[in-house]
Amino acid sequence: MAQNRKKKIGLIGGGQIGGNLALLAVQKGLGDVVLYDIPAAEGMVKGKALDINQLSAVDGYDCRVTGSTDWKDVAGSDVIIITAGVPRKPGMSREDLLEINLKIMKDVAGNIKQHAPDAFVINVANPLDAMVYALHKISGLPKNMVAGMAGVLDTSRFKCFVAEALGCSIRDVEALVLGGHGDDMVPLVRHSTVGGVPLTELLPKEKLDAIIKRTREGGAELVGLYKTGSAYFGPAASSIAMAESYIFDRKRVLPAAALLEGQYGISGYFFGTPVQIGAGGVEKVITVDLNAAEKAELEKSFQSVKKTVDSVTL
Ligand SMILES: NC(=O)c1ccc[n+]([C@@H]2O[C@H](COP(=O)([O-])OP(=O)(O)OC[C@H]3O[C@@H](n4cnc5c(N)ncnc54)[C@H](O)[C@@H]3O)[C@@H](O)[C@H]2O)c1
């Protein structure tokens, strides 16, 4: 009988998000993991790998983690998730990370091109939309095999605040956040529902405005609390949802940064919109019908992304 081989998941960056990604990938049985980082972080990735492999015995997980500082170990990965890069500290914007993280992305994307050109690659590093743009350009991967994770997390934050405000189960909240991963992202209240009931019928405008503001500043709120870095549990779980949809061909419709080719009048930039993720990677890029006010907000978000992307030199 033909055996399906286990998938191989390359996690580039073994820091806060990378470690949580490794744990979730094993717990969800996505495949064997290579947790890669720079030589200075060798002890950390080898330690995290060993720690997770020992934990596997408790619940009987079959997937294994290898800590590595050698790209040869990443070669042939089916999925790669990039968290290599510096996180924000209090007072910093994501754009402040551009120079330092672009340098890292040049190294990472070049290595992906060389060692794992067939992988579905999810970028998490910030500034998100500019980093995924650089990744696509440098790696030369097809547009359907490259995506940025931000929308799943931003939407999850929005849903969390709605559920808290209503005291209802988060399972029944359906919501969507469009646009760039910055302070002018666009939570779409008009398209959000709770158990099928429009959100606008359940919460007054002032409360909705406060939820939108808190969602937009959700990353900064956590940076302010942690002080030494940014969110990691949420980003890891959100990236795993995307990887899982690819590995198991779930064809989930999730918001993510995908290459736009005319959608919303935008071409040549990665920007947040719902996409269908299945065995073909980003199989569909879906456009949401917006009213004039929503279009204006999306345009504002796009101009912020465009400004950062246009300053990228490759
Ligand atoms: N997209 C999102 O929604 C979202 C959310 C939170 C954080 N982030 C971003 O994710 C990134 C990682 O955050 P973190 O908290 O895990 O940071 P972290 O500092 O804990 O980990 C980053 C790791 O990258 C490694 N690294 C640096 N250069 C590398 C290279 N050339 N190759 C491989 N690894 C390299 C570092 O050694 C470090 O271990 C940051 O840029 C952060 O801003 C994105």
PDB file of C-alpha atoms in Angstrom, residues 94 149-159 161 176-182 185 187 215-216 219 238:
ATOM      1  CA  ARG A  94       5.732  48.207  12.546  1.00  0.00           C
ATOM      2  CA  MET A 149      -0.474  36.310   7.940  1.00  0.00           C
ATOM      3  CA  ALA A 150      -2.202  39.279   9.539  1.00  0.00           C
ATOM      4  CA  GLY A 151      -5.916  39.146   8.745  1.00  0.00           C
ATOM      5  CA  VAL A 152      -6.594  35.954  10.704  1.00  0.00           C
ATOM      6  CA  LEU A 153      -5.068  37.539  13.804  1.00  0.00           C
ATOM      7  CA  ASP A 154      -6.667  40.966  13.340  1.00  0.00           C
ATOM      8  CA  THR A 155     -10.058  39.327  12.724  1.00  0.00           C
ATOM      9  CA  SER A 156      -9.595  37.097  15.746  1.00  0.00           C
ATOM     10  CA  ARG A 157      -8.916  40.150  17.917  1.00  0.00           C
ATOM     11  CA  PHE A 158     -12.037  41.843  16.556  1.00  0.00           C
ATOM     12  CA  LYS A 159     -14.137  38.721  17.272  1.00  0.00           C
ATOM     13  CA  PHE A 161     -13.692  42.053  21.650  1.00  0.00           C
ATOM     14  CA  LEU A 176     -13.697  40.310   8.792  1.00  0.00           C
ATOM     15  CA  VAL A 177     -10.783  42.747   8.875  1.00  0.00           C
ATOM     16  CA  LEU A 178      -9.472  43.923   5.499  1.00  0.00           C
ATOM     17  CA  GLY A 179      -6.441  45.866   4.370  1.00  0.00           C
ATOM     18  CA  GLY A 180      -2.896  46.348   5.588  1.00  0.00           C
ATOM     19  CA  HIS A 181      -1.520  45.132   8.923  1.00  0.00           C
ATOM     20  CA  GLY A 182      -1.256  48.619  10.366  1.00  0.00           C
ATOM     21  CA  MET A 185      -6.641  48.276   8.938  1.00  0.00           C
ATOM     22  CA  PRO A 187     -12.622  46.034  10.476  1.00  0.00           C
ATOM     23  CA  THR A 215      -8.698  46.042  17.175  1.00  0.00           C
ATOM     24  CA  ARG A 216      -6.556  48.484  15.203  1.00  0.00           C
ATOM     25  CA  GLY A 219      -0.794  44.728  18.485  1.00  0.00           C
ATOM     26  CA  SER A 238      -3.343  32.243  13.205  1.00  0.00           C
TER      27      SER A 238
END
